[in-house]
């Protein structure tokens, strides 16, 4: 496939166009390639094209790919629900975790982060739609959890993440705006927070317009996911 026609390049162009539309510098938006269900070879092919950040939801699958690609210096982000019995491997092997939604998990990640590694970069996952079925802390619990996390020695709190209910662009725009406002309020007391992890294949343009600094793209990059 030629450089210009690859899905990665097409997406980079779409991200740049959305940034242009929103008068933002494309450098301020990181593309996270969501590689769940994808093979190590598929990840390697993207790495060959200069993609560094990869997002995974399933621990064992992720560890296998990390082992296969250990020499490549990739940056691994855990974006799936966290069971507390999985925190040790997550703390030891990932660079980022986007899905921290309770203090118990944050404490374990901090305690289990190996001292030889830099602090684990974390985002708080926010349940913007207040859906009972979804992970994430409710909006009104974000400030308290953030205050507790910044005191943990081996974590660096970077910002907020959300997965709005797959709905209309208008609904998702409102949810993204809510998340952006919540980050901006936190920044009054925690100015180092710099990350809004929001926007997926169907809505990343809207997310960028609303201030996303990291978009998590799977389907748009790899095509429809095979059944797991
Ligand atoms: C799977 C997943 C994505 C990617 O979704 P697409 O619609 O395929 O782009 C993004 N974020 C999270 C948390 C996911 O689980």
Coordinates of N, CA and C and ligand atoms in Angstrom, one line a residue:
X1 N 0.8 -1.2 0.0 CA 0.0 0.0 0.0 C 0.9 1.3 0.0
X2 N 0.5 2.2 -0.8 CA 1.4 3.4 -0.8 C 1.2 4.2 0.5
X3 N 2.2 5.0 0.8 CA 2.1 5.9 2.0 C 0.8 6.6 2.1
X4 N 0.4 7.3 1.0 CA -0.7 8.2 1.1 C -2.0 7.5 1.2
X5 N -2.1 6.2 0.7 CA -3.4 5.6 0.7 C -3.6 4.7 2.0
X6 N -2.6 4.6 2.8 CA -2.8 3.7 4.0 C -3.9 4.3 4.9
X7 N -4.6 3.4 5.6 CA -5.6 3.9 6.6 C -5.0 4.8 7.6
X8 N -3.8 4.5 8.0 CA -3.2 5.4 9.0 C -3.0 6.8 8.5
X9 N -2.5 6.9 7.2 CA -2.3 8.3 6.7 C -3.6 9.0 6.4
X10 N -4.6 8.2 6.0 CA -5.9 8.8 5.8 C -6.5 9.4 7.1
X11 N -6.3 8.6 8.2 CA -6.8 9.1 9.5 C -6.0 10.3 10.0
X12 N -4.7 10.2 9.8 CA -3.9 11.4 10.2 C -4.4 12.7 9.5
X13 N -4.7 12.5 8.2 CA -5.3 13.6 7.4 C -6.6 14.1 8.0
X14 N -7.5 13.1 8.4 CA -8.8 13.5 8.9 C -8.6 14.2 10.3
X15 N -7.6 13.7 11.1 CA -7.4 14.4 12.4 C -6.9 15.8 12.1
X16 N -6.0 16.0 11.1 CA -5.4 17.3 10.8 C -6.6 18.2 10.3
X17 N -7.5 17.6 9.5 CA -8.6 18.5 9.0 C -9.5 18.9 10.2
X18 N -9.8 18.0 11.1 CA -10.7 18.3 12.2 C -10.0 19.4 13.1
X19 N -8.7 19.3 13.2 CA -7.9 20.3 14.0 C -8.0 21.7 13.3
X20 N -7.8 21.6 12.0 CA -7.9 22.9 11.2 C -9.3 23.5 11.4
X21 N -10.3 22.7 11.3 CA -11.7 23.2 11.5 C -11.9 23.9 12.8
X22 N -11.2 23.3 13.8 CA -11.3 23.8 15.2 C -10.2 24.8 15.6
X23 N -9.5 25.3 14.6 CA -8.3 26.2 14.8 C -7.4 25.6 15.9
X24 N -7.1 24.3 15.8 CA -6.1 23.7 16.7 C -4.9 23.2 16.0
X25 N -3.8 23.2 16.7 CA -2.6 22.6 16.1 C -2.7 21.1 16.1
X26 N -2.5 20.4 15.0 CA -2.6 18.9 14.9 C -1.6 18.3 15.9
X27 N -0.6 18.9 16.2 CA 0.4 18.4 17.2 C -0.2 18.2 18.6
X28 N -1.3 18.8 18.9 CA -1.9 18.7 20.2 C -2.8 17.5 20.3
X29 N -3.0 16.8 19.3 CA -3.9 15.6 19.3 C -3.1 14.3 19.0
X30 N -3.1 13.4 20.0 CA -2.4 12.1 19.8 C -3.3 11.1 19.3
X31 N -2.9 10.3 18.3 CA -3.7 9.2 17.8 C -3.3 7.9 18.6
X32 N -4.2 7.4 19.3 CA -4.0 6.1 20.0 C -4.6 5.0 19.1
X33 N -3.8 4.1 18.6 CA -4.3 3.0 17.8 C -4.8 1.9 18.7
X34 N -6.1 1.7 18.7 CA -6.7 0.6 19.5 C -6.6 -0.7 18.9
X35 N -5.7 -1.5 19.4 CA -5.3 -2.8 18.7 C -5.9 -4.0 19.3
X36 N -6.9 -3.9 20.2 CA -7.5 -5.1 20.7 C -8.0 -6.0 19.6
X37 N -7.9 -7.3 19.7 CA -8.2 -8.3 18.8 C -7.3 -8.3 17.5
X38 N -6.4 -7.4 17.4 CA -5.5 -7.4 16.3 C -4.2 -8.1 16.6
X39 N -3.6 -8.6 15.6 CA -2.3 -9.4 15.8 C -1.1 -8.6 16.0
X40 N -0.1 -9.2 16.6 CA 1.2 -8.5 16.7 C 1.7 -8.0 15.4
X41 N 1.5 -8.8 14.3 CA 1.9 -8.4 13.0 C 1.2 -7.1 12.5
X42 N -0.1 -7.1 12.8 CA -0.8 -5.8 12.4 C -0.3 -4.6 13.1
X43 N 0.0 -4.8 14.4 CA 0.6 -3.7 15.2 C 2.0 -3.3 14.6
X44 N 2.8 -4.4 14.3 CA 4.1 -4.1 13.8 C 4.0 -3.3 12.5
X45 N 3.0 -3.6 11.6 CA 2.9 -2.9 10.4 C 2.6 -1.4 10.6
X46 N 1.8 -1.1 11.6 CA 1.6 0.3 11.9 C 2.8 0.9 12.5
X47 N 3.5 0.2 13.4 CA 4.7 0.7 14.0 C 5.7 1.1 12.9
X48 N 5.8 0.3 11.8 CA 6.7 0.5 10.7 C 6.3 1.9 10.0
X49 N 5.0 2.3 10.1 CA 4.6 3.5 9.5 C 4.7 4.7 10.5
X50 N 5.3 4.4 11.7 CA 5.6 5.5 12.6 C 4.5 5.7 13.7
X51 N 3.6 4.7 13.8 CA 2.6 4.8 14.9 C 3.3 4.3 16.2
X52 N 3.2 5.1 17.3 CA 3.9 4.6 18.5 C 2.9 4.2 19.6
X53 N 1.8 4.8 19.7 CA 0.9 4.6 20.8 C -0.2 3.6 20.5
X54 N -0.3 2.6 21.3 CA -1.3 1.5 21.1 C -2.1 1.3 22.3
X55 N -3.4 1.0 22.1 CA -4.3 0.9 23.2 C -4.9 -0.6 23.3
X56 N -4.9 -1.1 24.4 CA -5.4 -2.5 24.6 C -6.4 -2.6 25.7
X57 N -7.4 -3.6 25.6 CA -8.4 -3.7 26.6 C -8.3 -5.0 27.3
X58 N -7.6 -6.0 26.8 CA -7.6 -7.4 27.4 C -6.2 -7.7 27.8
X59 N -6.0 -7.9 29.0 CA -4.6 -8.0 29.6 C -3.8 -9.1 28.9
X60 N -4.2 -10.3 28.9 CA -3.4 -11.4 28.4 C -3.0 -11.2 26.9
X61 N -4.0 -10.8 26.2 CA -3.8 -10.5 24.8 C -2.7 -9.4 24.6
X62 N -2.8 -8.4 25.4 CA -1.8 -7.3 25.4 C -0.4 -7.8 25.7
X63 N -0.3 -8.6 26.8 CA 1.0 -9.0 27.2 C 1.7 -9.8 26.1
X64 N 0.9 -10.7 25.5 CA 1.5 -11.5 24.4 C 2.1 -10.6 23.3
X65 N 1.3 -9.5 22.9 CA 1.8 -8.6 21.9 C 3.0 -7.8 22.3
X66 N 3.0 -7.4 23.6 CA 4.1 -6.7 24.1 C 5.4 -7.5 24.1
X67 N 5.3 -8.8 24.4 CA 6.4 -9.7 24.3 C 6.9 -9.8 22.9
X68 N 6.0 -10.0 22.0 CA 6.4 -10.1 20.6 C 7.0 -8.9 20.0
X69 N 6.7 -7.7 20.6 CA 7.1 -6.5 20.0 C 8.0 -5.7 20.9
X70 N 8.7 -6.4 21.8 CA 9.4 -5.8 22.9 C 10.5 -4.8 22.4
X71 N 11.1 -5.1 21.3 CA 12.3 -4.3 20.8 C 11.9 -3.0 20.2
X72 N 10.6 -2.7 20.0 CA 10.2 -1.6 19.2 C 9.9 -0.3 19.9
X73 N 10.0 -0.3 21.2 CA 9.9 0.9 21.9 C 8.5 1.6 21.8
X74 N 7.4 0.7 21.8 CA 6.1 1.3 21.6 C 5.6 1.7 23.0
X75 N 4.6 2.6 23.0 CA 4.0 3.1 24.2 C 2.6 2.4 24.3
X76 N 2.4 1.7 25.4 CA 1.2 0.9 25.6 C 0.2 1.5 26.6
X77 N -1.0 1.6 26.2 CA -2.1 2.2 27.0 C -3.1 1.2 27.3
X78 N -3.4 1.0 28.6 CA -4.5 0.1 29.0 C -5.8 0.9 29.0
X79 N -6.8 0.5 28.3 CA -8.1 1.3 28.2 C -9.3 0.5 28.6
X80 N -9.2 -0.7 29.0 CA -10.3 -1.6 29.3 C -10.7 -1.5 30.8
X81 N -11.8 -2.1 31.2 CA -12.2 -2.2 32.6 C -11.1 -3.0 33.4
X82 N -10.8 -2.5 34.6 CA -9.7 -3.1 35.4 C -10.3 -3.9 36.5
X83 N -10.0 -5.2 36.5 CA -10.3 -6.1 37.7 C -9.1 -5.9 38.6
X84 N -9.5 -5.9 39.9 CA -8.3 -5.6 40.9 C -7.3 -6.7 40.9
X85 N -7.7 -7.9 40.5 CA -6.6 -8.9 40.5 C -5.7 -8.8 39.3
X86 N -5.9 -7.9 38.4 CA -5.1 -7.7 37.3 C -4.1 -6.5 37.4
X87 N -4.2 -5.8 38.5 CA -3.4 -4.5 38.6 C -1.9 -4.7 38.5
X88 N -1.5 -5.9 39.0 CA 0.0 -6.1 39.1 C 0.6 -6.0 37.7
X89 N 0.0 -6.8 36.8 CA 0.6 -6.8 35.4 C 0.4 -5.5 34.7
X90 N -0.8 -4.9 35.0 CA -1.0 -3.6 34.3 C 0.0 -2.6 34.8
X91 N 0.3 -2.6 36.1 CA 1.3 -1.6 36.6 C 2.7 -1.9 36.1
X92 N 3.0 -3.2 35.9 CA 4.4 -3.5 35.5 C 4.6 -3.3 34.0
X93 N 3.6 -3.4 33.2 CA 3.8 -3.5 31.8 C 3.3 -2.3 30.9
X94 N 2.4 -1.6 31.5 CA 1.8 -0.5 30.6 C 2.5 0.8 31.0
X95 N 2.4 1.8 30.0 CA 2.9 3.1 30.3 C 1.8 4.1 30.7
X96 N 0.6 3.8 30.2 CA -0.6 4.6 30.6 C -1.8 3.7 30.9
X97 N -2.7 4.2 31.8 CA -3.9 3.5 32.1 C -5.0 4.6 32.0
X98 N -6.0 4.4 31.1 CA -7.1 5.4 30.9 C -8.3 5.2 31.7
X99 N -8.4 4.0 32.3 CA -9.7 3.5 32.9 C -9.7 3.4 34.4
X100 N -9.0 4.3 35.1 CA -9.0 4.3 36.5 C -10.3 4.9 37.0
X101 N -11.1 4.1 37.7 CA -12.4 4.7 38.2 C -12.7 4.5 39.6
X102 N -11.7 4.0 40.4 CA -11.9 3.9 41.8 C -10.6 3.9 42.5
X103 N -10.6 4.4 43.8 CA -9.4 4.6 44.5 C -8.7 3.3 44.8
X104 N -9.4 2.3 45.1 CA -8.8 1.0 45.4 C -7.9 0.6 44.2
X105 N -8.3 0.7 43.0 CA -7.5 0.3 41.9 C -6.3 1.3 41.7
X106 N -6.5 2.5 41.9 CA -5.4 3.5 41.8 C -4.3 3.2 42.9
X107 N -4.8 2.9 44.1 CA -3.8 2.6 45.1 C -3.0 1.3 44.8
X108 N -3.7 0.3 44.3 CA -3.0 -0.9 43.9 C -2.0 -0.7 42.8
X109 N -2.4 0.1 41.8 CA -1.5 0.4 40.7 C -0.2 1.2 41.2
X110 N -0.4 2.1 42.1 CA 0.7 2.8 42.6 C 1.6 1.9 43.4
X111 N 1.0 1.1 44.3 CA 1.8 0.2 45.1 C 2.6 -0.8 44.3
X112 N 2.0 -1.2 43.1 CA 2.6 -2.3 42.3 C 3.4 -1.8 41.2
X113 N 3.5 -0.5 41.0 CA 4.3 0.1 39.9 C 5.8 -0.2 40.3
X114 N 6.6 -0.9 39.5 CA 8.0 -1.1 39.8 C 8.7 0.2 39.9
X115 N 9.6 0.2 41.0 CA 10.4 1.4 41.2 C 11.4 1.8 40.1
X116 N 11.7 0.8 39.3 CA 12.6 1.0 38.2 C 12.0 1.7 37.0
X117 N 10.7 1.9 37.0 CA 10.0 2.5 35.9 C 9.5 3.9 36.3
X118 N 9.3 4.8 35.3 CA 8.8 6.1 35.7 C 7.3 5.9 36.1
X119 N 6.7 6.9 36.8 CA 5.4 6.8 37.3 C 4.4 6.4 36.1
X120 N 3.4 5.6 36.5 CA 2.4 5.2 35.5 C 1.5 6.5 35.2
X121 N 1.3 6.7 34.0 CA 0.5 7.9 33.5 C -1.0 7.5 33.6
X122 N -1.8 8.2 34.3 CA -3.2 7.7 34.4 C -4.3 8.8 34.1
X123 N -5.4 8.3 33.6 CA -6.6 9.2 33.4 C -7.7 8.5 34.3
X124 N -8.6 9.4 34.7 CA -9.8 8.9 35.4 C -10.9 8.7 34.4
X125 N -11.5 7.5 34.4 CA -12.6 7.3 33.5 C -13.9 7.8 34.1
X126 N -14.6 8.7 33.3 CA -15.8 9.3 33.8 C -17.0 8.7 33.1
X127 N -18.0 8.4 33.9 CA -19.2 7.9 33.4 C -20.1 9.1 33.0
X128 N -19.9 9.7 31.8 CA -20.5 11.0 31.5 C -22.0 10.8 31.4
X129 N -22.5 9.7 31.0 CA -23.9 9.5 30.8 C -24.6 8.9 32.0
X130 N -23.9 8.7 33.1 CA -24.4 8.1 34.3 C -25.2 6.8 34.0
X131 N -24.6 6.0 33.2 CA -25.3 4.7 32.8 C -24.9 3.7 33.9
X132 N -25.9 3.0 34.4 CA -25.6 2.0 35.4 C -24.6 0.9 34.9
X133 N -24.7 0.6 33.7 CA -24.0 -0.5 33.1 C -22.5 -0.2 32.8
X134 N -22.2 1.1 32.8 CA -20.9 1.6 32.3 C -19.9 1.7 33.5
X135 N -18.6 1.5 33.2 CA -17.6 1.8 34.2 C -17.4 3.3 34.1
X136 N -16.7 3.8 35.1 CA -16.4 5.2 35.2 C -17.0 5.8 36.5
X137 N -16.3 6.8 37.0 CA -16.8 7.5 38.2 C -17.8 8.5 37.7
X138 N -18.9 8.7 38.5 CA -19.9 9.7 38.1 C -19.2 11.1 38.2
X139 N -19.7 12.1 37.4 CA -19.1 13.4 37.3 C -18.9 14.0 38.7
X140 N -19.9 13.8 39.6 CA -19.8 14.5 40.9 C -18.7 13.8 41.8
X141 N -18.2 12.7 41.3 CA -17.1 12.0 42.2 C -15.7 12.3 41.6
X142 N -15.6 13.0 40.5 CA -14.3 13.1 39.9 C -13.3 13.9 40.7
X143 N -13.7 15.0 41.3 CA -12.8 15.9 42.0 C -12.2 15.2 43.2
X144 N -13.0 14.5 43.9 CA -12.5 13.8 45.1 C -11.5 12.7 44.7
X145 N -11.9 11.9 43.7 CA -10.9 10.8 43.3 C -9.6 11.4 42.7
X146 N -9.7 12.6 42.0 CA -8.5 13.2 41.5 C -7.6 13.6 42.6
X147 N -8.2 14.2 43.7 CA -7.4 14.7 44.8 C -6.7 13.5 45.5
X148 N -7.3 12.4 45.6 CA -6.7 11.2 46.2 C -5.6 10.7 45.3
X149 N -5.8 10.7 44.0 CA -4.8 10.1 43.1 C -3.5 10.9 43.0
X150 N -3.7 12.2 43.0 CA -2.4 13.0 42.9 C -1.5 12.8 44.1
X151 N -2.0 12.3 45.2 CA -1.1 12.0 46.4 C -0.4 10.6 46.2
X152 N -0.8 9.8 45.3 CA -0.2 8.5 45.2 C 1.2 8.6 44.5
X153 N 2.2 8.1 45.1 CA 3.6 8.4 44.7 C 4.0 7.8 43.3
X154 N 3.4 6.7 42.9 CA 3.9 6.1 41.6 C 3.0 6.3 40.4
X155 N 2.0 7.2 40.6 CA 1.1 7.5 39.5 C 1.3 9.0 39.2
X156 N 1.1 9.3 37.9 CA 1.0 10.7 37.5 C -0.4 10.9 36.9
X157 N -1.3 11.7 37.5 CA -2.6 11.9 37.0 C -2.5 12.9 35.8
X158 N -3.0 12.5 34.6 CA -2.8 13.3 33.4 C -4.1 13.9 33.0
X159 N -5.3 13.3 33.3 CA -6.5 13.9 32.9 C -7.7 13.0 33.0
X160 N -8.6 13.1 32.0 CA -9.9 12.4 32.1 C -10.2 11.6 30.8
X161 N -10.9 10.5 30.9 CA -11.3 9.7 29.7 C -12.8 9.5 29.8
X162 N -13.5 9.4 28.7 CA -14.9 9.0 28.7 C -15.2 8.2 27.4
X163 N -16.2 7.4 27.5 CA -16.8 6.7 26.4 C -18.3 7.0 26.4
X164 N -18.8 8.1 25.7 CA -20.2 8.4 25.7 C -21.0 7.3 25.1
X165 N -22.2 7.1 25.5 CA -23.1 6.2 24.9 C -23.1 6.4 23.4
X166 N -23.0 5.4 22.6 CA -23.0 5.5 21.2 C -24.4 6.1 20.8
X167 N -24.4 7.4 20.4 CA -25.7 8.0 20.2 C -25.5 9.0 19.1
X168 N -26.2 10.1 19.1 CA -26.1 11.1 18.0 C -24.8 11.9 18.3
X169 N -24.4 12.6 17.2 CA -23.3 13.6 17.4 C -23.6 14.6 18.4
X170 N -24.9 15.1 18.4 CA -25.2 16.1 19.4 C -25.1 15.6 20.8
X171 N -25.5 14.4 21.1 CA -25.4 13.9 22.4 C -23.9 13.7 22.8
X172 N -23.1 13.2 21.9 CA -21.7 13.0 22.2 C -21.0 14.3 22.4
X173 N -21.4 15.3 21.6 CA -20.8 16.6 21.7 C -21.0 17.2 23.1
X174 N -22.2 17.0 23.6 CA -22.6 17.5 24.9 C -21.8 16.8 26.0
X175 N -21.6 15.5 25.8 CA -20.9 14.7 26.7 C -19.4 15.1 26.7
X176 N -18.8 15.3 25.5 CA -17.4 15.7 25.4 C -17.2 17.1 26.1
X177 N -18.2 18.0 25.8 CA -18.1 19.3 26.4 C -18.1 19.3 27.9
X178 N -19.0 18.4 28.4 CA -19.0 18.2 29.9 C -17.7 17.8 30.4
X179 N -17.1 16.8 29.7 CA -15.8 16.3 30.2 C -14.7 17.4 30.1
X180 N -14.7 18.1 29.1 CA -13.7 19.2 28.9 C -13.9 20.3 30.0
X181 N -15.2 20.6 30.4 CA -15.4 21.5 31.4 C -14.9 21.0 32.8
X182 N -15.1 19.7 33.0 CA -14.7 19.1 34.2 C -13.2 19.1 34.4
X183 N -12.5 18.9 33.2 CA -11.0 19.0 33.3 C -10.6 20.4 33.6
X184 N -11.3 21.3 32.9 CA -10.9 22.7 33.1 C -11.1 23.2 34.6
X185 N -12.1 22.7 35.2 CA -12.3 23.0 36.6 C -11.2 22.4 37.5
X186 N -10.9 21.1 37.2 CA -9.8 20.5 37.9 C -8.5 21.2 37.8
X187 N -8.3 21.8 36.6 CA -7.0 22.5 36.3 C -6.8 23.7 37.2
X188 N -7.9 24.2 37.8 CA -7.7 25.4 38.7 C -6.8 25.0 39.9
X189 N -6.9 23.8 40.3 CA -6.0 23.4 41.4 C -5.0 22.4 41.0
X190 N -5.1 21.8 39.8 CA -4.1 20.8 39.3 C -3.7 21.2 37.9
X191 N -2.9 22.3 37.8 CA -2.7 22.8 36.4 C -1.9 21.9 35.5
X192 N -1.3 20.8 36.1 CA -0.5 19.9 35.3 C -1.4 19.0 34.4
X193 N -2.6 18.9 34.8 CA -3.5 18.0 34.0 C -3.6 18.5 32.6
X194 N -3.3 17.6 31.6 CA -3.3 18.0 30.2 C -3.9 17.1 29.2
X195 N -4.7 16.1 29.7 CA -5.1 15.1 28.8 C -6.7 14.9 28.8
X196 N -7.3 15.0 27.6 CA -8.7 14.6 27.5 C -8.7 13.5 26.5
X197 N -8.9 12.3 27.0 CA -8.9 11.1 26.2 C -10.4 10.8 25.8
X198 N -10.8 11.3 24.6 CA -12.2 11.2 24.2 C -12.3 11.2 22.6
X199 N -13.2 10.4 22.1 CA -13.4 10.3 20.7 C -12.9 9.0 20.2
X200 N -13.8 8.3 19.5 CA -13.5 7.0 18.9 C -13.8 7.1 17.4
X201 N -13.8 5.9 16.7 CA -13.9 6.0 15.2 C -15.1 6.8 14.7
X202 N -16.2 6.7 15.4 CA -17.5 7.3 14.9 C -17.6 8.8 15.2
X203 N -16.8 9.2 16.2 CA -17.0 10.6 16.7 C -15.8 11.4 17.0
X204 N -14.6 11.0 16.4 CA -13.4 11.7 16.8 C -13.3 13.1 16.3
X205 N -14.0 13.4 15.2 CA -14.0 14.8 14.7 C -14.7 15.7 15.7
X206 N -15.9 15.3 16.2 CA -16.6 16.1 17.2 C -15.7 16.2 18.5
X207 N -15.1 15.1 18.9 CA -14.3 15.1 20.1 C -13.1 16.1 20.0
X208 N -12.5 16.2 18.8 CA -11.4 17.1 18.6 C -11.9 18.6 18.6
X209 N -13.1 18.8 18.0 CA -13.7 20.2 18.1 C -13.9 20.6 19.6
X210 N -14.2 19.6 20.4 CA -14.5 19.8 21.8 C -13.3 19.8 22.7
X211 N -12.1 19.6 22.1 CA -10.9 19.7 22.9 C -10.1 18.4 23.2
X212 N -10.5 17.3 22.6 CA -9.8 16.0 22.8 C -8.3 16.2 22.6
X213 N -7.4 15.7 23.4 CA -6.0 15.7 23.2 C -5.5 14.3 22.8
X214 N -6.4 13.3 22.9 CA -6.0 12.0 22.5 C -7.3 11.3 22.0
X215 N -7.3 10.8 20.8 CA -8.4 10.0 20.2 C -8.1 8.6 20.1
X216 N -9.0 7.7 20.5 CA -8.8 6.3 20.5 C -9.4 5.6 19.3
X217 N -8.7 5.2 18.4 CA -9.3 4.7 17.1 C -8.9 3.2 16.8
X218 N -10.0 2.4 16.7 CA -9.8 1.0 16.3 C -10.3 0.7 14.9
X219 N -11.6 0.7 14.8 CA -12.3 0.3 13.5 C -11.8 1.2 12.4
X220 N -11.7 2.5 12.6 CA -11.3 3.4 11.5 C -9.9 3.1 11.0
X221 N -9.1 2.4 11.8 CA -7.7 2.1 11.4 C -7.6 0.7 10.9
X222 N -8.3 -0.2 11.5 CA -8.1 -1.6 11.2 C -9.2 -2.3 10.4
X223 N -10.4 -1.6 10.3 CA -11.6 -2.2 9.8 C -12.4 -2.8 10.9
X224 N -13.5 -3.4 10.6 CA -14.4 -4.0 11.6 C -13.6 -5.1 12.4
X225 N -13.9 -5.1 13.7 CA -13.2 -6.1 14.6 C -13.8 -7.5 14.4
X226 N -12.9 -8.5 14.3 CA -13.4 -9.9 14.2 C -14.0 -10.2 15.6
X227 N -14.9 -11.2 15.6 CA -15.4 -11.7 16.9 C -14.3 -12.2 17.7
X228 N -14.4 -12.1 19.0 CA -13.3 -12.5 19.9 C -13.5 -13.9 20.4
Ligands
LIG1 C1 -12.6 -0.5 21.5 C2 -12.4 0.8 22.1 C3 -12.1 1.9 21.3 C4 -12.0 1.9 19.8 O1 -13.3 1.9 19.2 P1 -13.6 2.1 17.7 O2 -15.0 2.4 17.6 O3 -13.2 0.8 17.0 O4 -12.7 3.1 17.2 C5 -11.8 3.1 22.0 N1 -11.9 3.2 23.3 C6 -12.1 2.2 24.1 C7 -12.2 2.3 25.6 C8 -12.4 0.9 23.5 O5 -12.7 -0.1 24.3

